[in-house]
């Protein structure tokens, strides 16, 4: 029996059964490759550098093969797109030229005054529709650029504009930024000189956010895709910009019902316009621009989802 106030002796065999508590355990040497907690754990096999290198090499080969597959898939998609365009043709080249000749002079002299007055926006709608019927959807998205190239006798050059993702919103060009695909000093100069015939105020609306006055219907610059809603204060539809090739949501209310209502609408329009000019935050509606035409007065805004909204009163 151990004396009162003293500890009992360590039972025989206890140190052997509990090596971590054994006073005979050797102190940890910091130079050893094992941690104290791992002293009783068998060494795990290490991954050799050569094995890691092999895995990286295999991964690189897989990435390379994936890139080759994607390139081949892209080529097949281009071939399919060309075949679809050919099948979608409903008019021949002869029919196209016959329809375009009254609108666009087929070849303009390299010198002299412009061959005609500036084009109307409605004429570009017609040109775009004809190019669609000919199976050239990408051309139809750039009717102003196509018009200039046709007048200088370089229609196929439009493919270079498409490859560089240039739209009619890129107009006007200068000698410095006009694509090199437009060859010849005289042709390039003529292209630049004729740009005044295809100029539109709609470009300023999308580029600079100014107030624009359209002498004709602003609908010549937008294609309505589907209705989005409506009510007592107007209708909302999903439209597509013929210049910037972007989607918009447009709200509009017809003018001319009566003088009093017009006065109220203009007052509301001015108030909202001034309010939006003060809003500058990525989570709030941002003013893009405003315009009027014979039927509507409107303003454009962009919300945080990058959707531009035309509020027309």
PDB file of N, CA and C in Angstrom, residues 81-140:
ATOM      1  N   UNK A  81     -22.129  26.537 -92.307  1.00  0.00           N
ATOM      2  CA  UNK A  81     -22.728  27.867 -92.439  1.00  0.00           C
ATOM      3  C   UNK A  81     -22.781  28.293 -93.901  1.00  0.00           C
ATOM      4  N   UNK A  82     -21.704  28.018 -94.639  1.00  0.00           N
ATOM      5  CA  UNK A  82     -21.685  28.372 -96.061  1.00  0.00           C
ATOM      6  C   UNK A  82     -22.750  27.600 -96.839  1.00  0.00           C
ATOM      7  N   UNK A  83     -22.918  26.320 -96.499  1.00  0.00           N
ATOM      8  CA  UNK A  83     -23.936  25.525 -97.182  1.00  0.00           C
ATOM      9  C   UNK A  83     -25.340  26.027 -96.859  1.00  0.00           C
ATOM     10  N   UNK A  84     -25.552  26.408 -95.588  1.00  0.00           N
ATOM     11  CA  UNK A  84     -26.858  26.946 -95.198  1.00  0.00           C
ATOM     12  C   UNK A  84     -27.144  28.235 -95.947  1.00  0.00           C
ATOM     13  N   UNK A  85     -26.113  29.092 -96.078  1.00  0.00           N
ATOM     14  CA  UNK A  85     -26.291  30.348 -96.808  1.00  0.00           C
ATOM     15  C   UNK A  85     -26.664  30.096 -98.267  1.00  0.00           C
ATOM     16  N   UNK A  86     -26.009  29.084 -98.860  1.00  0.00           N
ATOM     17  CA  UNK A  86     -26.314  28.765-100.253  1.00  0.00           C
ATOM     18  C   UNK A  86     -27.748  28.261-100.391  1.00  0.00           C
ATOM     19  N   UNK A  87     -28.172  27.423 -99.434  1.00  0.00           N
ATOM     20  CA  UNK A  87     -29.528  26.889 -99.496  1.00  0.00           C
ATOM     21  C   UNK A  87     -30.578  27.955 -99.215  1.00  0.00           C
ATOM     22  N   UNK A  88     -30.180  28.998 -98.444  1.00  0.00           N
ATOM     23  CA  UNK A  88     -31.148  30.027 -98.068  1.00  0.00           C
ATOM     24  C   UNK A  88     -31.330  31.081 -99.156  1.00  0.00           C
ATOM     25  N   UNK A  89     -30.538  31.017-100.200  1.00  0.00           N
ATOM     26  CA  UNK A  89     -30.680  31.995-101.275  1.00  0.00           C
ATOM     27  C   UNK A  89     -32.008  31.814-101.992  1.00  0.00           C
ATOM     28  N   UNK A  90     -32.692  32.921-102.135  1.00  0.00           N
ATOM     29  CA  UNK A  90     -33.944  32.885-102.887  1.00  0.00           C
ATOM     30  C   UNK A  90     -33.877  33.771-104.124  1.00  0.00           C
ATOM     31  N   UNK A  91     -32.782  34.537-104.271  1.00  0.00           N
ATOM     32  CA  UNK A  91     -32.584  35.333-105.485  1.00  0.00           C
ATOM     33  C   UNK A  91     -31.165  35.087-105.994  1.00  0.00           C
ATOM     34  N   UNK A  92     -30.970  35.250-107.275  1.00  0.00           N
ATOM     35  CA  UNK A  92     -29.660  35.050-107.887  1.00  0.00           C
ATOM     36  C   UNK A  92     -28.850  36.340-107.828  1.00  0.00           C
ATOM     37  N   UNK A  93     -27.583  36.248-108.228  1.00  0.00           N
ATOM     38  CA  UNK A  93     -26.731  37.436-108.276  1.00  0.00           C
ATOM     39  C   UNK A  93     -27.269  38.446-109.277  1.00  0.00           C
ATOM     40  N   UNK A  94     -27.793  37.949-110.384  1.00  0.00           N
ATOM     41  CA  UNK A  94     -28.374  38.840-111.386  1.00  0.00           C
ATOM     42  C   UNK A  94     -29.582  39.587-110.821  1.00  0.00           C
ATOM     43  N   UNK A  95     -30.430  38.844-110.086  1.00  0.00           N
ATOM     44  CA  UNK A  95     -31.599  39.485-109.465  1.00  0.00           C
ATOM     45  C   UNK A  95     -31.171  40.524-108.433  1.00  0.00           C
ATOM     46  N   UNK A  96     -30.122  40.200-107.677  1.00  0.00           N
ATOM     47  CA  UNK A  96     -29.629  41.130-106.660  1.00  0.00           C
ATOM     48  C   UNK A  96     -29.151  42.430-107.298  1.00  0.00           C
ATOM     49  N   UNK A  97     -28.329  42.306-108.326  1.00  0.00           N
ATOM     50  CA  UNK A  97     -27.804  43.506-108.987  1.00  0.00           C
ATOM     51  C   UNK A  97     -28.916  44.333-109.626  1.00  0.00           C
ATOM     52  N   UNK A  98     -29.890  43.642-110.201  1.00  0.00           N
ATOM     53  CA  UNK A  98     -31.000  44.354-110.832  1.00  0.00           C
ATOM     54  C   UNK A  98     -31.794  45.152-109.798  1.00  0.00           C
ATOM     55  N   UNK A  99     -31.949  44.598-108.602  1.00  0.00           N
ATOM     56  CA  UNK A  99     -32.691  45.294-107.549  1.00  0.00           C
ATOM     57  C   UNK A  99     -31.865  46.413-106.911  1.00  0.00           C
ATOM     58  N   UNK A 100     -30.539  46.243-106.886  1.00  0.00           N
ATOM     59  CA  UNK A 100     -29.679  47.235-106.238  1.00  0.00           C
ATOM     60  C   UNK A 100     -29.330  48.413-107.135  1.00  0.00           C
ATOM     61  N   UNK A 101     -29.302  48.201-108.434  1.00  0.00           N
ATOM     62  CA  UNK A 101     -28.854  49.259-109.354  1.00  0.00           C
ATOM     63  C   UNK A 101     -29.622  50.573-109.211  1.00  0.00           C
ATOM     64  N   UNK A 102     -30.953  50.549-109.023  1.00  0.00           N
ATOM     65  CA  UNK A 102     -31.647  51.831-108.846  1.00  0.00           C
ATOM     66  C   UNK A 102     -31.312  52.533-107.530  1.00  0.00           C
ATOM     67  N   UNK A 103     -30.757  51.781-106.574  1.00  0.00           N
ATOM     68  CA  UNK A 103     -30.458  52.351-105.259  1.00  0.00           C
ATOM     69  C   UNK A 103     -28.989  52.757-105.157  1.00  0.00           C
ATOM     70  N   UNK A 104     -28.101  51.821-105.512  1.00  0.00           N
ATOM     71  CA  UNK A 104     -26.659  52.049-105.376  1.00  0.00           C
ATOM     72  C   UNK A 104     -26.019  52.075-106.756  1.00  0.00           C
ATOM     73  N   UNK A 105     -25.348  53.135-107.118  1.00  0.00           N
ATOM     74  CA  UNK A 105     -24.600  53.132-108.382  1.00  0.00           C
ATOM     75  C   UNK A 105     -23.566  52.015-108.346  1.00  0.00           C
ATOM     76  N   UNK A 106     -23.533  51.134-109.352  1.00  0.00           N
ATOM     77  CA  UNK A 106     -22.642  49.973-109.301  1.00  0.00           C
ATOM     78  C   UNK A 106     -21.165  50.338-109.277  1.00  0.00           C
ATOM     79  N   UNK A 107     -20.773  51.426-109.908  1.00  0.00           N
ATOM     80  CA  UNK A 107     -19.367  51.816-109.916  1.00  0.00           C
ATOM     81  C   UNK A 107     -19.290  53.319-110.107  1.00  0.00           C
ATOM     82  N   UNK A 108     -18.698  53.989-109.149  1.00  0.00           N
ATOM     83  CA  UNK A 108     -18.619  55.446-109.157  1.00  0.00           C
ATOM     84  C   UNK A 108     -17.258  55.866-109.695  1.00  0.00           C
ATOM     85  N   UNK A 109     -17.201  56.875-110.583  1.00  0.00           N
ATOM     86  CA  UNK A 109     -15.901  57.370-111.060  1.00  0.00           C
ATOM     87  C   UNK A 109     -15.012  57.775-109.894  1.00  0.00           C
ATOM     88  N   UNK A 110     -13.711  57.566-110.060  1.00  0.00           N
ATOM     89  CA  UNK A 110     -12.776  57.851-108.982  1.00  0.00           C
ATOM     90  C   UNK A 110     -12.641  59.338-108.712  1.00  0.00           C
ATOM     91  N   UNK A 111     -13.077  60.159-109.612  1.00  0.00           N
ATOM     92  CA  UNK A 111     -13.019  61.608-109.428  1.00  0.00           C
ATOM     93  C   UNK A 111     -14.396  62.200-109.703  1.00  0.00           C
ATOM     94  N   UNK A 112     -14.616  63.413-109.227  1.00  0.00           N
ATOM     95  CA  UNK A 112     -15.864  64.097-109.507  1.00  0.00           C
ATOM     96  C   UNK A 112     -16.772  64.170-108.304  1.00  0.00           C
ATOM     97  N   UNK A 113     -17.926  64.809-108.459  1.00  0.00           N
ATOM     98  CA  UNK A 113     -18.867  64.996-107.349  1.00  0.00           C
ATOM     99  C   UNK A 113     -19.542  63.680-106.971  1.00  0.00           C
ATOM    100  N   UNK A 114     -20.175  63.616-105.803  1.00  0.00           N
ATOM    101  CA  UNK A 114     -20.915  62.410-105.406  1.00  0.00           C
ATOM    102  C   UNK A 114     -21.978  62.068-106.437  1.00  0.00           C
ATOM    103  N   UNK A 115     -22.232  60.783-106.657  1.00  0.00           N
ATOM    104  CA  UNK A 115     -23.166  60.365-107.706  1.00  0.00           C
ATOM    105  C   UNK A 115     -24.632  60.599-107.367  1.00  0.00           C
ATOM    106  N   UNK A 116     -24.945  60.904-106.126  1.00  0.00           N
ATOM    107  CA  UNK A 116     -26.338  61.066-105.727  1.00  0.00           C
ATOM    108  C   UNK A 116     -26.392  61.791-104.388  1.00  0.00           C
ATOM    109  N   UNK A 117     -27.634  62.068-103.947  1.00  0.00           N
ATOM    110  CA  UNK A 117     -27.834  62.668-102.633  1.00  0.00           C
ATOM    111  C   UNK A 117     -27.590  61.616-101.546  1.00  0.00           C
ATOM    112  N   UNK A 118     -27.415  62.045-100.298  1.00  0.00           N
ATOM    113  CA  UNK A 118     -27.224  61.074 -99.217  1.00  0.00           C
ATOM    114  C   UNK A 118     -28.362  60.060 -99.147  1.00  0.00           C
ATOM    115  N   UNK A 119     -28.018  58.838 -98.792  1.00  0.00           N
ATOM    116  CA  UNK A 119     -29.002  57.763 -98.681  1.00  0.00           C
ATOM    117  C   UNK A 119     -29.919  58.004 -97.485  1.00  0.00           C
ATOM    118  N   UNK A 120     -31.149  57.572 -97.626  1.00  0.00           N
ATOM    119  CA  UNK A 120     -32.094  57.605 -96.519  1.00  0.00           C
ATOM    120  C   UNK A 120     -31.990  56.303 -95.728  1.00  0.00           C
ATOM    121  N   UNK A 121     -32.310  56.371 -94.444  1.00  0.00           N
ATOM    122  CA  UNK A 121     -32.229  55.174 -93.599  1.00  0.00           C
ATOM    123  C   UNK A 121     -33.100  54.047 -94.135  1.00  0.00           C
ATOM    124  N   UNK A 122     -34.250  54.389 -94.688  1.00  0.00           N
ATOM    125  CA  UNK A 122     -35.153  53.365 -95.216  1.00  0.00           C
ATOM    126  C   UNK A 122     -34.519  52.603 -96.379  1.00  0.00           C
ATOM    127  N   UNK A 123     -33.633  53.250 -97.131  1.00  0.00           N
ATOM    128  CA  UNK A 123     -32.978  52.568 -98.251  1.00  0.00           C
ATOM    129  C   UNK A 123     -32.032  51.478 -97.756  1.00  0.00           C
ATOM    130  N   UNK A 124     -31.417  51.699 -96.615  1.00  0.00           N
ATOM    131  CA  UNK A 124     -30.521  50.672 -96.080  1.00  0.00           C
ATOM    132  C   UNK A 124     -31.303  49.478 -95.554  1.00  0.00           C
ATOM    133  N   UNK A 125     -32.520  49.707 -95.116  1.00  0.00           N
ATOM    134  CA  UNK A 125     -33.377  48.584 -94.730  1.00  0.00           C
ATOM    135  C   UNK A 125     -33.641  47.707 -95.947  1.00  0.00           C
ATOM    136  N   UNK A 126     -33.918  48.333 -97.081  1.00  0.00           N
ATOM    137  CA  UNK A 126     -34.164  47.597 -98.321  1.00  0.00           C
ATOM    138  C   UNK A 126     -32.910  46.856 -98.775  1.00  0.00           C
ATOM    139  N   UNK A 127     -31.754  47.503 -98.712  1.00  0.00           N
ATOM    140  CA  UNK A 127     -30.494  46.864 -99.108  1.00  0.00           C
ATOM    141  C   UNK A 127     -30.215  45.654 -98.222  1.00  0.00           C
ATOM    142  N   UNK A 128     -30.433  45.804 -96.928  1.00  0.00           N
ATOM    143  CA  UNK A 128     -30.211  44.698 -96.000  1.00  0.00           C
ATOM    144  C   UNK A 128     -31.126  43.519 -96.312  1.00  0.00           C
ATOM    145  N   UNK A 129     -32.381  43.796 -96.606  1.00  0.00           N
ATOM    146  CA  UNK A 129     -33.326  42.723 -96.938  1.00  0.00           C
ATOM    147  C   UNK A 129     -32.903  41.985 -98.209  1.00  0.00           C
ATOM    148  N   UNK A 130     -32.420  42.713 -99.201  1.00  0.00           N
ATOM    149  CA  UNK A 130     -31.982  42.080-100.445  1.00  0.00           C
ATOM    150  C   UNK A 130     -30.768  41.183-100.215  1.00  0.00           C
ATOM    151  N   UNK A 131     -29.845  41.621 -99.388  1.00  0.00           N
ATOM    152  CA  UNK A 131     -28.662  40.807 -99.104  1.00  0.00           C
ATOM    153  C   UNK A 131     -29.037  39.538 -98.343  1.00  0.00           C
ATOM    154  N   UNK A 132     -30.044  39.613 -97.499  1.00  0.00           N
ATOM    155  CA  UNK A 132     -30.531  38.410 -96.820  1.00  0.00           C
ATOM    156  C   UNK A 132     -31.112  37.428 -97.826  1.00  0.00           C
ATOM    157  N   UNK A 133     -31.882  37.946 -98.773  1.00  0.00           N
ATOM    158  CA  UNK A 133     -32.466  37.077 -99.797  1.00  0.00           C
ATOM    159  C   UNK A 133     -31.388  36.423-100.653  1.00  0.00           C
ATOM    160  N   UNK A 134     -30.255  37.080-100.777  1.00  0.00           N
ATOM    161  CA  UNK A 134     -29.141  36.529-101.548  1.00  0.00           C
ATOM    162  C   UNK A 134     -28.320  35.544-100.705  1.00  0.00           C
ATOM    163  N   UNK A 135     -28.669  35.381 -99.440  1.00  0.00           N
ATOM    164  CA  UNK A 135     -27.968  34.432 -98.585  1.00  0.00           C
ATOM    165  C   UNK A 135     -26.746  34.987 -97.891  1.00  0.00           C
ATOM    166  N   UNK A 136     -26.596  36.306 -97.858  1.00  0.00           N
ATOM    167  CA  UNK A 136     -25.433  36.931 -97.228  1.00  0.00           C
ATOM    168  C   UNK A 136     -25.877  37.633 -95.938  1.00  0.00           C
ATOM    169  N   UNK A 137     -26.065  36.837 -94.900  1.00  0.00           N
ATOM    170  CA  UNK A 137     -26.569  37.404 -93.653  1.00  0.00           C
ATOM    171  C   UNK A 137     -25.586  38.378 -93.016  1.00  0.00           C
ATOM    172  N   UNK A 138     -24.299  38.041 -93.022  1.00  0.00           N
ATOM    173  CA  UNK A 138     -23.312  38.942 -92.427  1.00  0.00           C
ATOM    174  C   UNK A 138     -23.190  40.230 -93.237  1.00  0.00           C
ATOM    175  N   UNK A 139     -23.319  40.140 -94.539  1.00  0.00           N
ATOM    176  CA  UNK A 139     -23.309  41.350 -95.371  1.00  0.00           C
ATOM    177  C   UNK A 139     -24.517  42.217 -95.024  1.00  0.00           C
ATOM    178  N   UNK A 140     -25.658  41.560 -94.809  1.00  0.00           N
ATOM    179  CA  UNK A 140     -26.890  42.314 -94.551  1.00  0.00           C
ATOM    180  C   UNK A 140     -26.821  43.089 -93.244  1.00  0.00           C
TER     181      UNK A 140
END
